[in-house]
Amino acid sequence: MEMSDLAIFSGKPFFDQPLYVGRPVIGDRQRFFELVNDILDRKWFTNNGRYVRAFEKEISEYLGVKHCIAMCNGTVAMEIAIRALELQGEVIVPSFTFIATAHALQWRQITPVFCDIDPATHLLDTNKLEEMITSRTTGILGVHIWGQPCGIGELSKIAAKHHLKLLFDASHAFGCSSNNKMIGNFGDAEIFSFHATKYFNTFEGGAVVTNCDDLARKIRLMKNFGFSGYDHVISIGTNGKMSEICAAMGLVNMDGLENGIAVNRERYVRYESELKNIPGLKILRYKDSGKHNYQYIVLEIEEAETGLSRDELLKVLHAENIIARRYFYPGCHRMEPYRSSCTDAPIWLPETEKVAQRVLVLPSGSAVTQAQVMAICAVIRTAFDQASKIREKLG
Ligand code: T4K
C-alpha cells in the first residue's frame, strides 16, 4: 500500500462499508426464530420463564458454578451484587474500566477508590492495592479487563487478610479461565455483561454468578422486587430480570460459543503476526496459561516511536472506514462525578493515565474476514511509515 492510497490523501476509503468494533454475534437465526415463536405462542415474556431458567442452568453448567442469576444487564447485576454483599464506605477499583464499574458503586453512595494498573496487562496493580485500604474500605471490585484474570490469587489473599468482600467485574471474561477454573468461580461473586457488543450477547443482559447459596438467594430476591412468593415481599428489591427473548438469544448463542472463540482467536493470531516488529506498536498478549475468548484486539501506540499519536492513527483509520475505538479513555477518574471529587487522582494513577492515552481497539471477530484484517494492518503499517507526511496533512 502506498501513501497516496491512504484515504486521508486520496479521499477514497479502502472499505466501502464501515468495519466496527463490537459487532453483535448472531447464532442460528432459524433456531432463534423458532424460540421467539414459541415465546409468542406461550405468551410468557418475562418473570422467570422457561427460557430464563434454561439459560441460567446452561450458564451454570458451562462455568461449573453453583448459581447463575440472569439479569437485564451487567450494570444492574453489579448494583444488586454490591447491595447484596452489603458493601459500603469505600471500595477499591481500577479507574481503567468501563464507567459502569465505578457508577455501580457510586449509585449505592459508595466511594470508588481508584487504584493504578500494571501497564503490562492493564489489570489492577495488586502491589499498590494494599496501601489504598483505609478503615472505611469494605471491599475490592476487581475487573478482568480484556478477559484477563485479574490477580485472583493475590486479591483473594488481600481480601481475606483485611476481611474485605471480593467482587469481580467479569464483563469481558465470559469463556475465560484461570488455573483451569472458569471465570465465574472466584471471589464472593462475579458479574457478566451479555451486552450486544460482547462476543457472547443476549441483546442486553447480564448475570451474577456465585458458589454461595445465601448470597444467591438474596440476589434472586433482590432482582425480583423482594418477592419470595405470590403477594409476599420479604426484602428490598428492584427489577433486574432478564426477558425470555434475551434468554432465547443467549441459548442460541451458547451453541455457537466455541466456534465464536475460535474465530476470535484466528483474527487475533493474524493481527499479531501482521503487526509484529513495528517499533512503538504493541499488541496486548494473552497468556497461554488459561482459556481465553480473544474478544479484544488491543493496541498500544507509543507516539515517540511511531511518530503518530493514538488519536492521529485513529483519524487515519476512520478515514478508511475502519471504526477503531479508544477504550477506556480518559479513565473513570477523569469523568464526572469522580473528576470533581478527586482532582489529584492523576498523580497516583500514572500508569492509568499513560495507558488511557495509548490504547486503541480494532474491529475483530466474525465482523471482519482474515483478508480485511490484513488490509487493516497494511493501513497501520503505511500510516507509521509515512508518519511525518500524515502529521503535516492532519495539521
Ligand atoms: N463493566 C465493564 C468492564 C464493561 O465493559 C461493561 C460494558 C459493563 C461493566 C456494563 O455492562 P452492561 O450494563 O452494558 O451490560 C459499550 C457497551 O454499551 C457496554 O456494554 C460495554 N461494556 C462497553 C465496553 O462498550 P460503547 O459506548 O462502546 O457502545 P457503542 O454504542 O458506542 O458501541 C460500540 C461499538 O459496538 C460500535 O463500534 C458499534 C457497535 N455496536 C453497538 C451496538 C449497541 C453494534 O454494532 N451493534 C449494537 O447493537 O459501550
Coordinates of C-alpha atoms and ligand atoms in Angstrom, one line a residue:
M1 CA 0.0 0.0 0.0
E2 CA 1.4 3.4 -1.0
M3 CA 1.0 6.7 1.0
S4 CA -1.2 8.1 -1.8
D5 CA -3.6 5.1 -1.3
L6 CA -4.5 6.3 2.2
A7 CA -7.9 7.9 2.3
I8 CA -6.7 11.0 4.1
F9 CA -4.8 11.8 0.9
S10 CA -7.0 10.3 -1.8
G11 CA -10.4 10.9 -0.1
K12 CA -11.4 7.4 -1.0
P13 CA -11.8 4.9 1.9
F14 CA -10.3 1.5 1.4
F15 CA -13.5 -0.1 2.8
D16 CA -16.9 0.8 1.2
Q17 CA -18.7 -0.2 4.4
P18 CA -17.6 0.7 7.9
L19 CA -15.9 -2.0 10.0
Y20 CA -16.9 -1.7 13.6
V21 CA -15.6 -2.9 16.9
G22 CA -18.2 -4.8 19.0
R23 CA -20.5 -6.0 16.2
P24 CA -23.0 -8.4 17.7
V25 CA -22.5 -12.1 17.1
I26 CA -25.7 -13.8 15.9
G27 CA -26.2 -17.6 16.3
D28 CA -28.5 -19.8 14.3
R29 CA -31.3 -17.4 13.2
Q30 CA -33.7 -20.2 12.3
R31 CA -33.5 -21.7 15.8
F32 CA -33.8 -18.2 17.3
F33 CA -37.0 -17.5 15.3
E34 CA -38.4 -20.8 16.5
L35 CA -37.8 -19.9 20.1
V36 CA -39.3 -16.4 19.5
N37 CA -42.4 -18.0 18.0
D38 CA -42.7 -20.3 21.0
I39 CA -42.4 -17.4 23.4
L40 CA -45.1 -15.5 21.4
D41 CA -47.4 -18.6 21.4
R42 CA -46.9 -19.2 25.1
K43 CA -47.5 -15.5 25.9
W44 CA -45.0 -15.7 28.7
F45 CA -42.5 -13.0 28.2
T46 CA -40.6 -12.5 31.5
N47 CA -40.7 -13.2 35.2
N48 CA -38.5 -16.3 35.5
G49 CA -39.9 -18.0 32.4
R50 CA -38.8 -21.4 31.0
Y51 CA -36.1 -19.8 28.7
V52 CA -34.5 -17.8 31.5
R53 CA -34.5 -20.9 33.7
A54 CA -32.9 -22.9 30.9
F55 CA -30.4 -20.2 30.2
E56 CA -29.3 -20.0 33.9
K57 CA -28.9 -23.8 34.0
E58 CA -26.8 -23.8 30.9
I59 CA -24.5 -21.0 32.1
S60 CA -24.1 -22.6 35.5
E61 CA -23.1 -25.9 33.9
Y62 CA -20.8 -24.3 31.4
L63 CA -18.9 -22.4 34.1
G64 CA -19.1 -25.1 36.7
V65 CA -20.6 -22.6 39.2
K66 CA -23.5 -23.3 41.6
H67 CA -25.7 -20.3 40.9
C68 CA -26.3 -18.1 37.9
I69 CA -28.9 -15.4 38.3
A70 CA -29.6 -13.9 34.9
M71 CA -30.3 -10.1 34.8
C72 CA -31.4 -7.4 32.4
N73 CA -27.8 -6.1 32.1
G74 CA -24.4 -6.2 33.6
T75 CA -24.7 -2.8 35.4
V76 CA -27.8 -3.8 37.3
A77 CA -26.3 -7.2 38.1
M78 CA -23.4 -5.3 39.6
E79 CA -25.5 -2.9 41.6
I80 CA -27.6 -5.8 43.0
A81 CA -24.5 -7.8 43.9
I82 CA -22.9 -4.7 45.6
R83 CA -26.1 -4.3 47.7
A84 CA -26.4 -8.0 48.5
L85 CA -22.8 -8.1 49.7
E86 CA -23.5 -5.1 51.9
L87 CA -20.6 -3.1 50.6
Q88 CA -20.4 0.5 51.9
G89 CA -17.9 3.2 52.6
E90 CA -15.1 2.7 50.2
V91 CA -14.4 0.0 47.6
I92 CA -11.1 -0.3 45.7
V93 CA -11.5 -0.5 42.0
P94 CA -9.4 0.3 38.9
S95 CA -10.0 3.5 37.0
F96 CA -9.2 1.8 33.7
T97 CA -12.5 0.2 33.2
F98 CA -15.9 1.0 31.7
I99 CA -17.6 3.7 33.7
A100 CA -20.4 1.3 34.8
T101 CA -17.9 -0.3 37.2
A102 CA -17.4 2.9 39.2
H103 CA -21.0 4.1 38.7
A104 CA -22.4 0.9 40.2
L105 CA -20.6 1.7 43.4
Q106 CA -21.4 5.4 43.4
W107 CA -25.1 4.5 42.7
R108 CA -25.1 3.0 46.2
Q109 CA -23.2 6.0 47.6
I110 CA -20.0 4.0 48.0
T111 CA -16.8 5.9 47.1
P112 CA -14.8 4.1 44.4
V113 CA -11.2 4.4 45.4
F114 CA -9.2 4.2 42.2
C115 CA -6.1 2.0 42.2
D116 CA -3.5 2.1 39.5
I117 CA -2.9 -0.7 37.0
D118 CA 0.0 -2.8 35.8
P119 CA 1.0 -1.3 32.4
A120 CA 1.9 -4.7 31.0
T121 CA -1.6 -6.2 31.5
H122 CA -3.9 -3.1 32.3
L123 CA -5.1 -5.1 35.3
L124 CA -5.2 -3.8 38.9
D125 CA -1.7 -3.5 40.3
T126 CA -2.0 -5.7 43.3
N127 CA 1.3 -4.3 44.7
K128 CA -0.3 -0.9 45.0
L129 CA -3.7 -2.0 46.3
E130 CA -3.0 -2.7 50.0
E131 CA -1.8 0.9 50.6
M132 CA -5.3 2.1 49.4
I133 CA -7.1 0.3 52.2
T134 CA -8.5 2.5 54.9
S135 CA -10.8 2.0 57.9
R136 CA -13.7 2.7 55.5
T137 CA -12.8 0.1 53.0
T138 CA -15.3 -2.8 52.8
G139 CA -14.4 -4.5 49.5
I140 CA -12.4 -4.9 46.3
L141 CA -14.0 -4.8 42.9
G142 CA -11.5 -6.3 40.5
V143 CA -12.1 -6.2 36.8
H144 CA -10.9 -8.9 34.4
I145 CA -10.1 -6.3 31.8
W146 CA -10.0 -7.6 28.2
G147 CA -10.9 -11.0 29.6
Q148 CA -7.6 -11.5 31.5
P149 CA -7.9 -12.9 35.1
C150 CA -7.2 -10.0 37.4
G151 CA -4.7 -11.2 40.0
I152 CA -7.3 -13.5 41.6
G153 CA -4.8 -15.3 44.0
E154 CA -3.3 -12.0 45.3
L155 CA -6.6 -10.3 45.6
S156 CA -8.2 -13.2 47.4
K157 CA -5.3 -13.1 49.9
I158 CA -5.5 -9.4 50.5
A159 CA -9.3 -9.6 50.9
A160 CA -9.0 -12.4 53.4
K161 CA -6.3 -10.6 55.4
H162 CA -8.3 -7.4 55.7
H163 CA -11.8 -9.0 55.9
L164 CA -12.9 -7.4 52.7
K165 CA -15.6 -8.6 50.3
L166 CA -14.2 -9.5 46.8
L167 CA -16.4 -9.0 43.8
F168 CA -15.2 -9.4 40.2
D169 CA -16.5 -7.5 37.2
A170 CA -16.1 -10.2 34.6
S171 CA -17.9 -8.4 31.8
H172 CA -15.1 -9.1 29.4
A173 CA -14.3 -12.6 30.6
F174 CA -17.1 -14.9 29.6
G175 CA -15.5 -18.1 28.4
C176 CA -12.1 -17.4 30.0
S177 CA -10.4 -19.4 32.7
S178 CA -7.8 -19.1 35.4
N179 CA -5.8 -22.1 36.7
N180 CA -8.2 -24.5 34.9
K181 CA -11.3 -23.0 36.6
M182 CA -13.7 -20.9 34.6
I183 CA -14.0 -17.2 35.4
G184 CA -17.2 -17.0 37.4
N185 CA -16.0 -19.2 40.3
F186 CA -13.9 -16.6 42.1
G187 CA -14.4 -14.1 44.9
D188 CA -17.7 -13.8 46.6
A189 CA -19.4 -13.3 43.3
E190 CA -18.7 -12.4 39.7
I191 CA -20.7 -10.3 37.2
F192 CA -21.0 -10.8 33.5
S193 CA -22.3 -8.5 30.8
F194 CA -24.1 -10.0 27.8
H195 CA -24.5 -6.7 26.0
A196 CA -24.8 -6.6 22.2
T197 CA -21.1 -5.6 21.9
K198 CA -19.8 -8.6 23.8
Y199 CA -18.9 -11.6 21.7
F200 CA -21.5 -13.6 23.7
N201 CA -24.7 -11.5 23.8
T202 CA -28.3 -11.7 24.8
F203 CA -29.1 -8.3 23.1
E204 CA -29.0 -6.7 26.6
G205 CA -28.2 -8.9 29.6
G206 CA -26.0 -9.9 32.4
A207 CA -25.7 -12.2 35.3
V208 CA -24.4 -12.6 38.8
V209 CA -22.7 -16.0 39.4
T210 CA -21.6 -17.3 42.7
N211 CA -20.9 -20.5 44.7
C212 CA -22.5 -19.1 47.8
D213 CA -26.1 -20.3 48.5
D214 CA -27.1 -17.5 50.8
L215 CA -25.8 -14.8 48.5
A216 CA -27.6 -16.4 45.6
R217 CA -30.9 -16.5 47.5
K218 CA -30.5 -12.8 48.5
I219 CA -29.7 -11.7 44.9
R220 CA -32.6 -13.7 43.4
L221 CA -35.0 -11.9 45.8
M222 CA -33.4 -8.5 45.1
K223 CA -33.7 -8.8 41.3
N224 CA -37.5 -9.5 41.7
F225 CA -38.7 -6.7 44.0
G226 CA -38.0 -8.9 47.0
F227 CA -40.9 -11.3 46.2
S228 CA -40.5 -14.7 47.8
G229 CA -43.9 -15.8 46.5
Y230 CA -47.3 -14.6 45.5
D231 CA -48.1 -11.4 47.4
H232 CA -45.2 -12.0 49.6
V233 CA -42.3 -9.5 49.8
I234 CA -39.6 -10.2 52.3
S235 CA -36.8 -7.8 51.3
I236 CA -35.9 -4.7 49.4
G237 CA -35.7 -5.3 45.7
T238 CA -35.7 -3.9 42.3
N239 CA -36.4 -5.1 38.7
G240 CA -33.3 -6.8 37.4
K241 CA -35.0 -9.5 35.4
M242 CA -33.9 -10.9 32.1
S243 CA -36.7 -11.3 29.5
E244 CA -37.5 -14.5 27.7
I245 CA -36.4 -13.1 24.3
C246 CA -33.0 -12.2 25.7
A247 CA -32.6 -15.7 27.3
A248 CA -33.6 -17.3 24.0
M249 CA -30.9 -15.3 22.2
G250 CA -28.5 -16.4 24.9
L251 CA -29.4 -20.1 24.4
V252 CA -28.9 -19.9 20.7
N253 CA -25.6 -18.1 21.1
M254 CA -24.3 -20.6 23.6
D255 CA -24.5 -23.2 20.8
G256 CA -22.1 -21.1 18.7
L257 CA -19.8 -20.1 21.6
E258 CA -16.8 -22.2 21.0
N259 CA -16.9 -21.5 17.3
G260 CA -17.0 -17.8 18.1
I261 CA -14.0 -18.1 20.3
A262 CA -12.1 -20.0 17.5
V263 CA -12.9 -17.1 15.0
N264 CA -11.8 -14.5 17.6
R265 CA -8.6 -16.4 18.0
E266 CA -7.9 -16.7 14.3
R267 CA -8.3 -12.9 13.9
Y268 CA -6.1 -12.3 17.0
V269 CA -3.3 -14.5 15.6
R270 CA -3.4 -12.8 12.3
Y271 CA -3.3 -9.4 13.8
E272 CA -0.4 -10.5 16.0
S273 CA 1.7 -11.8 13.1
E274 CA 0.9 -8.8 10.8
L275 CA 1.7 -6.2 13.4
K276 CA 4.8 -7.6 15.0
N277 CA 8.2 -5.8 14.9
I278 CA 6.7 -2.3 14.4
P279 CA 8.6 0.0 16.7
G280 CA 6.3 1.7 19.2
L281 CA 3.4 -0.6 18.5
K282 CA 2.4 -3.2 21.0
I283 CA -0.5 -5.7 20.7
L284 CA -1.7 -6.9 24.1
R285 CA -0.5 -10.5 24.5
Y286 CA -2.9 -13.0 26.2
K287 CA -1.1 -15.5 28.4
D288 CA -1.2 -19.1 27.1
S289 CA -1.9 -20.5 30.6
G290 CA -5.7 -20.3 30.6
K291 CA -8.6 -20.4 28.2
H292 CA -9.2 -17.0 26.6
N293 CA -12.0 -15.6 24.5
Y294 CA -9.7 -13.3 22.3
Q295 CA -12.5 -10.8 22.1
Y296 CA -10.5 -7.7 22.0
I297 CA -7.6 -6.7 19.8
V298 CA -5.9 -4.1 22.0
L299 CA -3.1 -2.0 20.6
E300 CA -0.8 0.4 22.4
I301 CA 0.8 3.2 20.4
E302 CA 3.9 4.9 21.8
E303 CA 3.9 8.2 19.9
A304 CA 7.6 8.9 20.5
E305 CA 8.5 5.8 18.5
T306 CA 5.7 5.6 15.9
G307 CA 5.7 9.3 15.0
L308 CA 1.9 9.3 15.3
S309 CA -0.3 9.6 18.4
R310 CA -3.1 7.1 19.1
D311 CA -5.6 9.8 18.1
E312 CA -3.8 10.6 14.8
L313 CA -3.8 6.9 13.9
L314 CA -7.5 6.8 14.8
K315 CA -8.2 9.6 12.3
V316 CA -6.3 7.7 9.6
L317 CA -8.3 4.5 10.3
H318 CA -11.6 6.2 10.5
A319 CA -11.0 7.8 7.1
E320 CA -10.6 4.3 5.7
N321 CA -13.9 3.3 7.3
I322 CA -12.1 1.2 10.0
I323 CA -14.0 2.4 13.0
A324 CA -11.4 1.5 15.7
R325 CA -12.2 2.7 19.3
R326 CA -10.4 4.2 22.2
Y327 CA -11.3 2.4 25.4
F328 CA -11.5 3.4 28.4
Y329 CA -10.4 6.9 27.7
P330 CA -9.8 9.1 29.7
G331 CA -10.2 6.8 32.7
C332 CA -13.1 6.9 35.2
H333 CA -11.2 9.3 37.5
R334 CA -11.4 11.9 34.7
M335 CA -15.1 11.6 34.3
E336 CA -17.9 13.1 36.5
P337 CA -18.7 12.8 39.3
Y338 CA -15.2 11.4 40.2
R339 CA -13.2 14.1 38.3
S340 CA -14.5 16.9 40.6
S341 CA -14.2 14.9 43.8
C342 CA -10.6 13.6 43.3
T343 CA -8.8 16.2 41.3
D344 CA -5.4 14.8 42.4
A345 CA -6.2 11.3 41.2
P346 CA -3.9 11.6 38.1
I347 CA -1.0 11.9 40.5
W348 CA -1.4 8.5 42.0
L349 CA -2.6 6.9 38.7
P350 CA 0.4 7.4 36.4
E351 CA 0.1 4.1 34.6
T352 CA -3.7 4.5 34.1
E353 CA -3.0 7.9 32.6
K354 CA -0.5 6.6 30.2
V355 CA -2.4 3.5 29.1
A356 CA -5.6 5.5 28.6
Q357 CA -3.7 7.7 26.1
R358 CA -2.3 4.8 24.2
V359 CA -5.0 2.2 23.8
L360 CA -6.8 1.5 20.6
V361 CA -9.1 -1.4 19.9
L362 CA -9.5 -2.8 16.4
P363 CA -12.5 -4.5 14.7
S364 CA -12.4 -8.2 15.1
G365 CA -14.3 -11.5 15.4
S366 CA -16.8 -12.5 12.8
A367 CA -17.4 -8.9 11.8
V368 CA -14.2 -9.0 9.8
T369 CA -12.5 -11.5 7.4
Q370 CA -8.9 -12.5 7.6
A371 CA -8.3 -10.5 4.4
Q372 CA -9.8 -7.5 6.0
V373 CA -7.6 -7.9 9.0
M374 CA -4.6 -7.9 6.6
A375 CA -5.8 -4.8 4.9
I376 CA -6.3 -3.0 8.3
C377 CA -2.7 -4.0 9.2
A378 CA -1.4 -2.7 5.9
V379 CA -3.1 0.7 6.6
I380 CA -1.5 0.8 10.0
R381 CA 2.0 -0.1 8.7
T382 CA 1.7 2.5 5.9
A383 CA 0.5 5.2 8.3
F384 CA 3.5 4.7 10.5
D385 CA 5.9 4.6 7.5
Q386 CA 4.5 7.9 6.4
A387 CA 4.0 9.4 9.9
S388 CA 5.6 12.8 9.2
K389 CA 3.6 13.4 6.0
I390 CA 0.4 12.4 7.7
R391 CA 1.1 14.8 10.6
E392 CA 1.5 17.6 8.1
K393 CA -1.7 16.7 6.4
L394 CA -3.6 16.5 9.7
G395 CA -2.2 19.8 10.7
Ligands
T4K1 N1 -18.1 -3.5 33.2 C1 -17.4 -3.5 32.1 C2 -15.9 -3.7 32.3 C3 -18.0 -3.3 30.8 O1 -17.2 -3.3 29.7 C4 -19.4 -3.1 30.8 C5 -20.0 -2.8 29.5 C6 -20.1 -3.1 31.9 C7 -19.5 -3.3 33.2 C8 -21.6 -2.9 32.0 O2 -22.3 -3.9 31.3 P1 -23.8 -3.6 30.6 O3 -24.6 -2.9 31.7 O4 -23.5 -2.7 29.4 O5 -24.3 -5.0 30.3 C9 -20.3 -0.4 25.0 C10 -21.4 -1.1 25.7 O6 -22.6 -0.4 25.8 C11 -21.1 -1.6 27.1 O7 -21.9 -2.7 27.4 C12 -19.7 -2.2 27.2 N2 -19.3 -2.5 28.5 C13 -18.7 -1.1 26.7 C14 -17.3 -1.6 26.8 O8 -19.0 -0.9 25.3 P2 -20.0 1.9 24.0 O9 -20.1 3.2 24.5 O10 -18.7 1.5 23.4 O11 -21.2 1.5 23.0 P3 -21.4 2.0 21.5 O12 -22.9 2.1 21.3 O13 -20.6 3.2 21.2 O14 -21.0 0.8 20.5 C15 -19.7 0.3 20.5 C16 -19.4 -0.4 19.2 O15 -20.3 -1.5 19.0 C17 -19.5 0.4 17.9 O16 -18.4 0.1 17.1 C18 -20.9 0.0 17.3 C19 -21.0 -1.4 17.8 N3 -22.4 -1.8 18.0 C20 -23.0 -1.4 19.2 C21 -24.3 -1.8 19.4 C22 -25.0 -1.4 20.7 C23 -23.1 -2.6 17.1 O17 -22.5 -3.0 16.1 N4 -24.4 -3.0 17.4 C24 -25.0 -2.7 18.5 O18 -26.2 -3.1 18.7 O19 -20.3 0.9 25.2

